[in-house]
Short mmCIF file of C-alpha atoms in Angstrom, two decimals:
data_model
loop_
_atom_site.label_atom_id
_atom_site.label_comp_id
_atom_site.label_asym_id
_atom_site.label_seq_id
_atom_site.Cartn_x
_atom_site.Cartn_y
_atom_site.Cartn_z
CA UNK A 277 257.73 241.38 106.26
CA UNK A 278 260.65 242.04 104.21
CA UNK A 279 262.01 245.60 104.41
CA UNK A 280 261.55 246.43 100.89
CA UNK A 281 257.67 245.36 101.42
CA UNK A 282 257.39 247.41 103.84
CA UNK A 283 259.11 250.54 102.44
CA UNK A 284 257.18 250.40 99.67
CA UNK A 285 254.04 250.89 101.86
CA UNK A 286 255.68 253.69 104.19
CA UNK A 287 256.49 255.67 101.12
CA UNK A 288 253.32 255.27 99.29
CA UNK A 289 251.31 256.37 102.47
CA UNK A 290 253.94 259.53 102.57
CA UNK A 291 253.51 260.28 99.05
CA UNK A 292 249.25 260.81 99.33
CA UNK A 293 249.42 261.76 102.64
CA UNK A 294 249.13 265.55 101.99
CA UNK A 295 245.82 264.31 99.61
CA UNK A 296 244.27 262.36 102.48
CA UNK A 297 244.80 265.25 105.12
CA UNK A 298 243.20 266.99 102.71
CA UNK A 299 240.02 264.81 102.14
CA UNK A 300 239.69 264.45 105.82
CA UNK A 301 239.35 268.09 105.79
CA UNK A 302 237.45 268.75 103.53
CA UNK A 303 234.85 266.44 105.18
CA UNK A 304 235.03 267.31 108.76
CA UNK A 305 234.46 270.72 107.51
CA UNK A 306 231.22 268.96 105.24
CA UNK A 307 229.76 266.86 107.98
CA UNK A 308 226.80 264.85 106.27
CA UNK A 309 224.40 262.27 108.07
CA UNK A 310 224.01 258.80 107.50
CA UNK A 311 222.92 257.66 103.69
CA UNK A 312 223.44 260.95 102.54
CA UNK A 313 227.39 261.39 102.62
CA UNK A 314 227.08 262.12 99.10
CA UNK A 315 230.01 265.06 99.61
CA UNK A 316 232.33 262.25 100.94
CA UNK A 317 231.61 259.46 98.87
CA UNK A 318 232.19 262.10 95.87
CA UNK A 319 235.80 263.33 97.11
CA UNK A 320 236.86 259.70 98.05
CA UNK A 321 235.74 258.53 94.86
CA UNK A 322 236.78 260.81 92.68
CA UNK A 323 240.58 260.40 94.09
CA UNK A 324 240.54 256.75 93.61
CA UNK A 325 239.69 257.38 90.05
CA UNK A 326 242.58 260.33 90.20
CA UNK A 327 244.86 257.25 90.96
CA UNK A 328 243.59 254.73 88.38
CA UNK A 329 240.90 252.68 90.66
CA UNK A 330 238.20 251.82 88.74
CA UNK A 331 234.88 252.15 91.35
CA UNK A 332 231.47 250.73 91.77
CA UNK A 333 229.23 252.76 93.23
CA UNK A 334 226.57 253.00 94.29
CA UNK A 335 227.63 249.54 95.80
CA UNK A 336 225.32 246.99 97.65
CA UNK A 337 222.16 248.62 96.62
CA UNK A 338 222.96 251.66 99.19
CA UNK A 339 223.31 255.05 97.23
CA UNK A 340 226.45 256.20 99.01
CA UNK A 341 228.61 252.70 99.57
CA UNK A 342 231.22 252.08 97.09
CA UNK A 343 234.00 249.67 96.36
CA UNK A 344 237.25 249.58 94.68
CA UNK A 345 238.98 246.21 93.88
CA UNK A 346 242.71 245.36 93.16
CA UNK A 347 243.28 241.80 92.29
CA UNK A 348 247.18 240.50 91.67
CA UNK A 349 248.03 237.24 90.82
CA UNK A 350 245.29 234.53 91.58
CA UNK A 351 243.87 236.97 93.97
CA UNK A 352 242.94 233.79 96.46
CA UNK A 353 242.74 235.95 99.54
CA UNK A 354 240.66 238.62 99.85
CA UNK A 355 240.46 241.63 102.56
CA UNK A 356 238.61 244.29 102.70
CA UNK A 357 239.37 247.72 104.66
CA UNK A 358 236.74 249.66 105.50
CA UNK A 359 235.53 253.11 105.60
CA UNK A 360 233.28 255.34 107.02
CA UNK A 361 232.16 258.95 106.82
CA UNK A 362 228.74 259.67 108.06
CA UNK A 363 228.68 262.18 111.29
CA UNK A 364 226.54 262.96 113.88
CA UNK A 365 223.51 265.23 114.23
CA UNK A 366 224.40 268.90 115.49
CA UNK A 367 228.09 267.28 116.62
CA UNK A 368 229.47 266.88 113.33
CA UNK A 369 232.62 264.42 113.13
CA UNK A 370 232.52 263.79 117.02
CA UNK A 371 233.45 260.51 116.06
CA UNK A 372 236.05 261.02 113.81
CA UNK A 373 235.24 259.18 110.74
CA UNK A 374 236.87 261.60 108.54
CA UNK A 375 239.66 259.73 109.99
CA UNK A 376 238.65 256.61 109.45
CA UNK A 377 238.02 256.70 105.63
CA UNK A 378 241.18 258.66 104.94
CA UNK A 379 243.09 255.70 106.63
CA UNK A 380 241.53 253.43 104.98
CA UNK A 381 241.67 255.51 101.66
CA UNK A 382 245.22 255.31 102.30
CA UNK A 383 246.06 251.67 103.36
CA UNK A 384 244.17 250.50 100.49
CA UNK A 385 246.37 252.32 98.00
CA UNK A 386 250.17 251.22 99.87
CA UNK A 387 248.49 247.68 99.71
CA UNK A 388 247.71 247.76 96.19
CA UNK A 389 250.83 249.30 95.69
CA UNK A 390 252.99 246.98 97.61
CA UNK A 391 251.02 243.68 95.71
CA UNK A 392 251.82 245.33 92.01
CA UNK A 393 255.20 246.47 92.41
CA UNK A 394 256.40 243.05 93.42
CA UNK A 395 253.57 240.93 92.20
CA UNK A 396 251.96 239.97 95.71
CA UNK A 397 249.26 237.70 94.80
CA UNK A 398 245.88 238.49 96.79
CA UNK A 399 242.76 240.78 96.33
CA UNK A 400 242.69 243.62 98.47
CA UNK A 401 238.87 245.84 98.45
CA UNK A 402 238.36 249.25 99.97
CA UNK A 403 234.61 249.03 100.61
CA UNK A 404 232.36 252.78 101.55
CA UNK A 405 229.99 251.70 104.63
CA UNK A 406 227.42 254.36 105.32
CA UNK A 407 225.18 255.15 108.16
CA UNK A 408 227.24 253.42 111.26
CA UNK A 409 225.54 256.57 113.65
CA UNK A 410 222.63 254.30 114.11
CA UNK A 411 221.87 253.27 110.57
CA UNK A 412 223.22 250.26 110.08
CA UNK A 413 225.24 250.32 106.71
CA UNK A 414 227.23 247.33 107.49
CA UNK A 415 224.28 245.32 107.96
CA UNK A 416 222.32 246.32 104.77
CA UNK A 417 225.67 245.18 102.67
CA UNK A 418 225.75 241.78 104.79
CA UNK A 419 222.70 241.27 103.20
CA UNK A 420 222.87 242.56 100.02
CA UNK A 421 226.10 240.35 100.04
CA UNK A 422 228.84 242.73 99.68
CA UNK A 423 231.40 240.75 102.12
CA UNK A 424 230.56 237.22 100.46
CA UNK A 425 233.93 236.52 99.27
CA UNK A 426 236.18 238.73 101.75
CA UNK A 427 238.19 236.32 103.63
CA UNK A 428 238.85 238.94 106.19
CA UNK A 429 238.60 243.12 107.09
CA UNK A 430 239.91 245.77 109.27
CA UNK A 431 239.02 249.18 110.16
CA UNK A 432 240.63 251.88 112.43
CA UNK A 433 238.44 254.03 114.79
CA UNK A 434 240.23 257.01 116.57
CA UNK A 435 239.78 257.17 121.12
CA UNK A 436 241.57 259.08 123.52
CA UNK A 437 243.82 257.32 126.19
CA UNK A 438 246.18 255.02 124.49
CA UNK A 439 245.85 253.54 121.61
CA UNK A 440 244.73 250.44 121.60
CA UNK A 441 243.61 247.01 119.48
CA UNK A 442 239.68 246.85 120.20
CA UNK A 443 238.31 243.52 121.65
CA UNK A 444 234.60 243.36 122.58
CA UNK A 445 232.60 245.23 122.30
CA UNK A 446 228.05 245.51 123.52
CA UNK A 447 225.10 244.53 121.46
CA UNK A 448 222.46 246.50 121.32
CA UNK A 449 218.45 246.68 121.76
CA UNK A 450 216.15 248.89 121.52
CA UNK A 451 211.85 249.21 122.99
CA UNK A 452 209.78 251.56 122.14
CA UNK A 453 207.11 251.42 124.86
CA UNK A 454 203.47 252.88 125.16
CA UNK A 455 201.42 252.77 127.69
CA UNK A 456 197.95 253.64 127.40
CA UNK A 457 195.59 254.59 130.45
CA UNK A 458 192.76 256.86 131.12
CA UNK A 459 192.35 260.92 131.75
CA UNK A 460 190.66 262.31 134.41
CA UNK A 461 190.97 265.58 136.36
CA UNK A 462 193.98 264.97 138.41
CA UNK A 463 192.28 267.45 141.50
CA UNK A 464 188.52 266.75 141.69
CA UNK A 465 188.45 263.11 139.64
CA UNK A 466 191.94 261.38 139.87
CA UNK A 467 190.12 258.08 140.77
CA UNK A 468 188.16 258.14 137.66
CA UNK A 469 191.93 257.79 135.86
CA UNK A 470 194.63 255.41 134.62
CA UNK A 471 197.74 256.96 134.93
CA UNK A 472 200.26 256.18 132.21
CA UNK A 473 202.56 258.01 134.00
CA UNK A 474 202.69 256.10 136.76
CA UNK A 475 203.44 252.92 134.31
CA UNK A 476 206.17 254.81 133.03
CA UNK A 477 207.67 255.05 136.27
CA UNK A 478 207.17 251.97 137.66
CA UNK A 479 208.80 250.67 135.06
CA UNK A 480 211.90 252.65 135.53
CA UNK A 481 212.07 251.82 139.16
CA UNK A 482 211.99 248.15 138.12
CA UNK A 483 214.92 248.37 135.85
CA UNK A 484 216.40 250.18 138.73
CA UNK A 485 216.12 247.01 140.63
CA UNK A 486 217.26 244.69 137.90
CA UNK A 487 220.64 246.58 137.67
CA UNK A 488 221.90 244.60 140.96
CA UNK A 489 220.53 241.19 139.06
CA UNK A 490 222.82 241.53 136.03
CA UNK A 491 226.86 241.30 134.82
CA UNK A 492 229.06 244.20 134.93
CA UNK A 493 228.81 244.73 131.25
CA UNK A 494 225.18 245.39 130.57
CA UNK A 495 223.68 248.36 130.28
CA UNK A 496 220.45 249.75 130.06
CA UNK A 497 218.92 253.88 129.22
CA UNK A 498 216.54 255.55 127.95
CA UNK A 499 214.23 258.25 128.24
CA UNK A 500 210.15 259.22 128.28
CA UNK A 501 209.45 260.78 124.98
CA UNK A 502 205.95 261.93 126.19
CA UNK A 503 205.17 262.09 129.56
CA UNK A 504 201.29 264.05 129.84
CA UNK A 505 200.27 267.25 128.38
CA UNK A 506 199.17 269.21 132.06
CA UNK A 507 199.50 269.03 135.69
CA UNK A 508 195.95 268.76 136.49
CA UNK A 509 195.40 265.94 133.83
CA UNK A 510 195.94 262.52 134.75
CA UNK A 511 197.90 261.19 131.86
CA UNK A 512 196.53 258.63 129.22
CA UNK A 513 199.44 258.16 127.24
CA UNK A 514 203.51 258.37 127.86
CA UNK A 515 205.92 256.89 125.64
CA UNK A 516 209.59 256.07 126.43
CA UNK A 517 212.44 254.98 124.14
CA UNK A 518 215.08 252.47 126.35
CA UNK A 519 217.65 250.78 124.99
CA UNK A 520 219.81 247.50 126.36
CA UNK A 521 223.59 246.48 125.47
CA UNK A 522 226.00 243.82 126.46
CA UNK A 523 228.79 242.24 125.37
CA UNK A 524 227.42 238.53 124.93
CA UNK A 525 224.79 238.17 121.97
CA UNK A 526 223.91 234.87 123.51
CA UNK A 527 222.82 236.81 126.93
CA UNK A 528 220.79 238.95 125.26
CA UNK A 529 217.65 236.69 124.26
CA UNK A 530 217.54 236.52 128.73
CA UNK A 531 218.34 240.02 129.25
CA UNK A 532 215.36 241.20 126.59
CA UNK A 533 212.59 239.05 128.47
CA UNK A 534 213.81 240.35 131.75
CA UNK A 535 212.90 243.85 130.88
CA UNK A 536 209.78 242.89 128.77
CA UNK A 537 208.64 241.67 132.57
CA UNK A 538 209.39 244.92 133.62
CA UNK A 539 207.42 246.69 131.44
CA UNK A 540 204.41 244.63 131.48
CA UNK A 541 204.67 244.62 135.83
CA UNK A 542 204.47 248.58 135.37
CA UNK A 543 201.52 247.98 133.15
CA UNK A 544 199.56 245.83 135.69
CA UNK A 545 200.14 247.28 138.69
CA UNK A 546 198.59 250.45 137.27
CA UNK A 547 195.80 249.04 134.95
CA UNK A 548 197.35 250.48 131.82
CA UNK A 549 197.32 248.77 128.60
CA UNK A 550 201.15 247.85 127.20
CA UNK A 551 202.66 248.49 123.34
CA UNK A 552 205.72 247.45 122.87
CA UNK A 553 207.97 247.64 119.57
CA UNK A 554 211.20 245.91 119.57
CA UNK A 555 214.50 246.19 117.39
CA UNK A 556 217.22 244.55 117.43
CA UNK A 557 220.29 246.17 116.93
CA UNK A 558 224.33 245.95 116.63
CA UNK A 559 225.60 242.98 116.87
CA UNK A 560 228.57 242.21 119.79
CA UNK A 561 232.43 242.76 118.44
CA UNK A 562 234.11 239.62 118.21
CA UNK A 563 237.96 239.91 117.22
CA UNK A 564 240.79 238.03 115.88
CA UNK A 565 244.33 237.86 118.20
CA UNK A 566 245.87 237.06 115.21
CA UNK A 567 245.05 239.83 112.54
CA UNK A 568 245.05 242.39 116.08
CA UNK A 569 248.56 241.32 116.56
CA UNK A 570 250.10 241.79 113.28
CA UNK A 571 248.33 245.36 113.35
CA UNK A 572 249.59 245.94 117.07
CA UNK A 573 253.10 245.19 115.71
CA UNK A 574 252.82 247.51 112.52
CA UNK A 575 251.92 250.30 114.86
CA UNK A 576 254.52 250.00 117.60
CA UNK A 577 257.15 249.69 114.75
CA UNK A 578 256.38 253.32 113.89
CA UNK A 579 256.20 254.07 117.91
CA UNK A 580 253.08 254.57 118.58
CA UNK A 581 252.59 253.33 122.10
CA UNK A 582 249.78 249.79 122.22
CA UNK A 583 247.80 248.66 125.26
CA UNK A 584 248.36 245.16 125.98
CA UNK A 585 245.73 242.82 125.39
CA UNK A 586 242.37 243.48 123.88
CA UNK A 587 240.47 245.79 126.01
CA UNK A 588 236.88 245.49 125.59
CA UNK A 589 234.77 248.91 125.37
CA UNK A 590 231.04 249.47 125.79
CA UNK A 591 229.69 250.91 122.75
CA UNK A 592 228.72 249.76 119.79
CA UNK A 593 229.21 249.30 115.93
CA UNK A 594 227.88 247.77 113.12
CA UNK A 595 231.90 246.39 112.33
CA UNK A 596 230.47 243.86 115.02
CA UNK A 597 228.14 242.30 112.32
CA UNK A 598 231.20 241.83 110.28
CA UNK A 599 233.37 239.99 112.83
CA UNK A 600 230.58 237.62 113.78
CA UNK A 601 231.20 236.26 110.17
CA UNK A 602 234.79 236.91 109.14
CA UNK A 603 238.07 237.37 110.82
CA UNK A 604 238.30 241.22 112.17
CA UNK A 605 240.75 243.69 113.76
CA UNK A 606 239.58 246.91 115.13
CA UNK A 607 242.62 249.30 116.05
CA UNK A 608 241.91 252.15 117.95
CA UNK A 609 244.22 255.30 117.75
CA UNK A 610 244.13 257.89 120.33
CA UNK A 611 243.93 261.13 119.75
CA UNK A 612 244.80 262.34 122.94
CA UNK A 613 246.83 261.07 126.22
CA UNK A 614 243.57 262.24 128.39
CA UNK A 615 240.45 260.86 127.84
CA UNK A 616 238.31 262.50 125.69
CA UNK A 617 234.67 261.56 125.23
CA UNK A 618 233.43 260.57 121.65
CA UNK A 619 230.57 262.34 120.24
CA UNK A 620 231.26 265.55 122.24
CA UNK A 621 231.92 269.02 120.59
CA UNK A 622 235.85 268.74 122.49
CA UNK A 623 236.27 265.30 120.24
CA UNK A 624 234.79 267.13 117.23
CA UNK A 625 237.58 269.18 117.62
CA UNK A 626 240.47 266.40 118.02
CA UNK A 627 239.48 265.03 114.85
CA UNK A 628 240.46 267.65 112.95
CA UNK A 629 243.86 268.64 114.61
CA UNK A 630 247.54 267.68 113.88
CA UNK A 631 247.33 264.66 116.19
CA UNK A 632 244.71 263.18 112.91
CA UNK A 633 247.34 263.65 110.16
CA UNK A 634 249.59 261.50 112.65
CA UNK A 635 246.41 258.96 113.05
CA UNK A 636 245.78 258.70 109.54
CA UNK A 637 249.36 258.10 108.20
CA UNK A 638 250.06 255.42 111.09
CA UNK A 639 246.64 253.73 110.48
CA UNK A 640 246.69 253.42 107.04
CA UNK A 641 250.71 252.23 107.31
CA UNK A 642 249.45 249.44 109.93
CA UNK A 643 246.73 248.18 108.10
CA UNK A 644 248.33 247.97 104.68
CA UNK A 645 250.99 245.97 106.12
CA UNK A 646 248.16 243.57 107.92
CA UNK A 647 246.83 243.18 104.66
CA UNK A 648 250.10 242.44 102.89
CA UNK A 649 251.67 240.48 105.31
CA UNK A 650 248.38 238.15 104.78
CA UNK A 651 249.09 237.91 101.31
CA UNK A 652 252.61 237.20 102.10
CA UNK A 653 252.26 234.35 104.69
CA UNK A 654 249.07 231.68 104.36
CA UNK A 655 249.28 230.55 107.88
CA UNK A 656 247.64 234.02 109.03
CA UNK A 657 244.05 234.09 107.72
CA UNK A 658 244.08 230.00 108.20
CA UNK A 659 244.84 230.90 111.83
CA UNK A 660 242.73 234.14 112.36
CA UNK A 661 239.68 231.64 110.39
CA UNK A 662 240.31 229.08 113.33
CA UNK A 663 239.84 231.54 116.01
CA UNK A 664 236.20 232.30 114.76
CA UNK A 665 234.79 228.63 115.65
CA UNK A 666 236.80 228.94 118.95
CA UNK A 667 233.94 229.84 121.32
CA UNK A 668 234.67 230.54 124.78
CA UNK A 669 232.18 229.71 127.10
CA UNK A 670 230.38 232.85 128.33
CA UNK A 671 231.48 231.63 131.93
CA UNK A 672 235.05 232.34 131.32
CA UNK A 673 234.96 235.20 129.71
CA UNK A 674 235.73 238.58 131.66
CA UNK A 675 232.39 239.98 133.00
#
């Protein structure tokens, strides 16, 4: 990128950053939960209007989404940044996506910028994602289509460690399982019972067994929601939310019927009867070495130290529905040299220090000069499009 191009961007990001350390304030200190982040959608609306953005919202058909649109030139690309700004239950921003919008709040406005000031053809989107705490946001735009003409998006998360360009990452599953037996005194009539309890543990000691049969990267949890009412009562009912992850969507279809046999074993080697509800849920992170590279480069330039590579990580995002469709890059941007576990109080705290006016600034330089540079050079998003249909057989891929 030129170094005029690039100034442009730097100084743009300097001039709002006070504004965005604001906003990112403001909501960590106005933590809201998934699809009702009306506080944030308001303040990052209202500043995009403040600087001449005309907005759509509610976007998608989802009450708090929204998306602003710059179009220069032809506008032949497009890319979308995205942003997000639910929290947690009880925890607050433990995840830091007061962080994340504000970068993206910020990249989106150097971009735009950058394209009018020296007449970068391209179209460049900010788009509001709600609900990524386990609601799904990303998904419901998919399919209200919302990313039907974006060519390609990014989105910063902040970590602890180093920071890092994201690779995989798990998909997810969820059971809800019921078993259903029969009460009986559990002193002077146990024989006379079914015990759902005892379903409910078999069925944990058979996953406990099927951990040796699977990769490294899967995991599996959960917990009994209702487990019996009284010791002396043989229980006719337990309940137990589990859910699975791992990094290959393909595996997943074999990994689900694997602990379907586990429940249903725990249901007939205690005579229970067996309901079980199934969702599916995130899907796995794929990611583009192209588009991660450009952003790794844009990020060292202002030296912030990069892993190497494309580490993979085990949770989970709705992003990952995204990249299964379009080109993606996922920075991540620590917070802190030791590790420090998302969705703790400790994080909660992080994301609202110092360190986040240095995340914010540094994201939103690196991915406005991702976007730009795409705009700039055509090769990039052919080459990033390419990598999507180059599927590596699950076989070779680190497990």
């Amino acid at each position: 990128m030129q170094p005029h191009v690039k100034n442009t961007i730097y100084e743009n990001v300097e001039e709002n950053k006070s504004d965005l350390v604001q906003i990112s304030e403001y909501i960590h200190e106005n933590p809201e939960l998934g699809y009702k982040e009306f506080k944030a959608v308001e303040k990052l609306t209202s500043y995009l209007k403040d600087k001449e953005n005309e907005v759509s919202m509610p976007f998608g058909g989802l009450d708090t989404s929204f998306r602003a649109t710059h179009i220069q030139g032809g506008g032949e690309k497009h890319i979308a940044v995205l942003a997000e700004y639910d929290a947690l239950p009880k925890l607050g921003h433990a995840c830091g996506h007061n962080i994340i919008c504000t970068s993206a709040l910020g990249a989106y406005l150097a971009a735009k910028r950058a394209m009018e000031k020296f007449n970068i053809s391209g179209k460049v989107s900010i788009i509001g994602t709600p609900a990524e705490e386990g609601g799904g946001g990303k998904i419901r735009l998919l399919e209200a289509g919302a990313f039907e003409d974006v060519d390609a998006s990014l989105m910063v998360h902040p970590t602890s460690g180093t920071t890092r360009i994201a690779g995989r990452c798990t998909t997810t599953y969820s059971f809800t399982i019921e078993f259903f037996g029969k009460s009986a005194h559990a002193a002077s009539q146990p024989f006379k019972g079914i015990n759902a309890l005892d379903a409910a543990h078999l069925f944990f000691n058979a996953i406990g067994f099927l951990r040796q049969q699977v990769t490294s990267d899967v995991r599996m949890s959960g917990y009994i929601v209702d487990g019996g009412t009284a010791s002396n009562v043989i229980p006719d009912y337990t309940k137990i939310q589990y859910s699975i992850r791992c990094m290959e969507d393909q595996e997943m279809s074999n990994l689900v019927e694997r602990v379907k046999s586990c429940i249903q074993a725990a249901a007939l080697a205690t005579g229970c009867e067996v309901n079980i509800n199934e969702e599916k849920g995130y899907a796995a992170r794929t990611f583009s070495e192209t588009l991660g590279n450009i952003c790794r480069a844009a990020l060292e330039e202002q030296g912030e130290k990069v892993l190497s590579g494309f580490p993979d990580d085990f949770g989970s995002t709705d992003f990952g529905n995204v990249s299964q469709l379009i080109p993606t890059t996922n920075p991540y941007f620590s917070l802190n040299e030791t590790r420090v576990s998302l969705h703790t109080p400790e994080y909660e705290k992080l994301a609202n220090q110092p360190i986040s006016h240095i995340a914010i600034e540094r994201s939103a330089k690196a991915m406005a000069c991702t976007i730009v540079e795409c705009f700039l050079d055509d090769s990039i998003l052919e080459r990033a499009k390419s990598e999507q249909t180059n599927e590596v057989s699950v076989d070779m891929r680190p497990r």
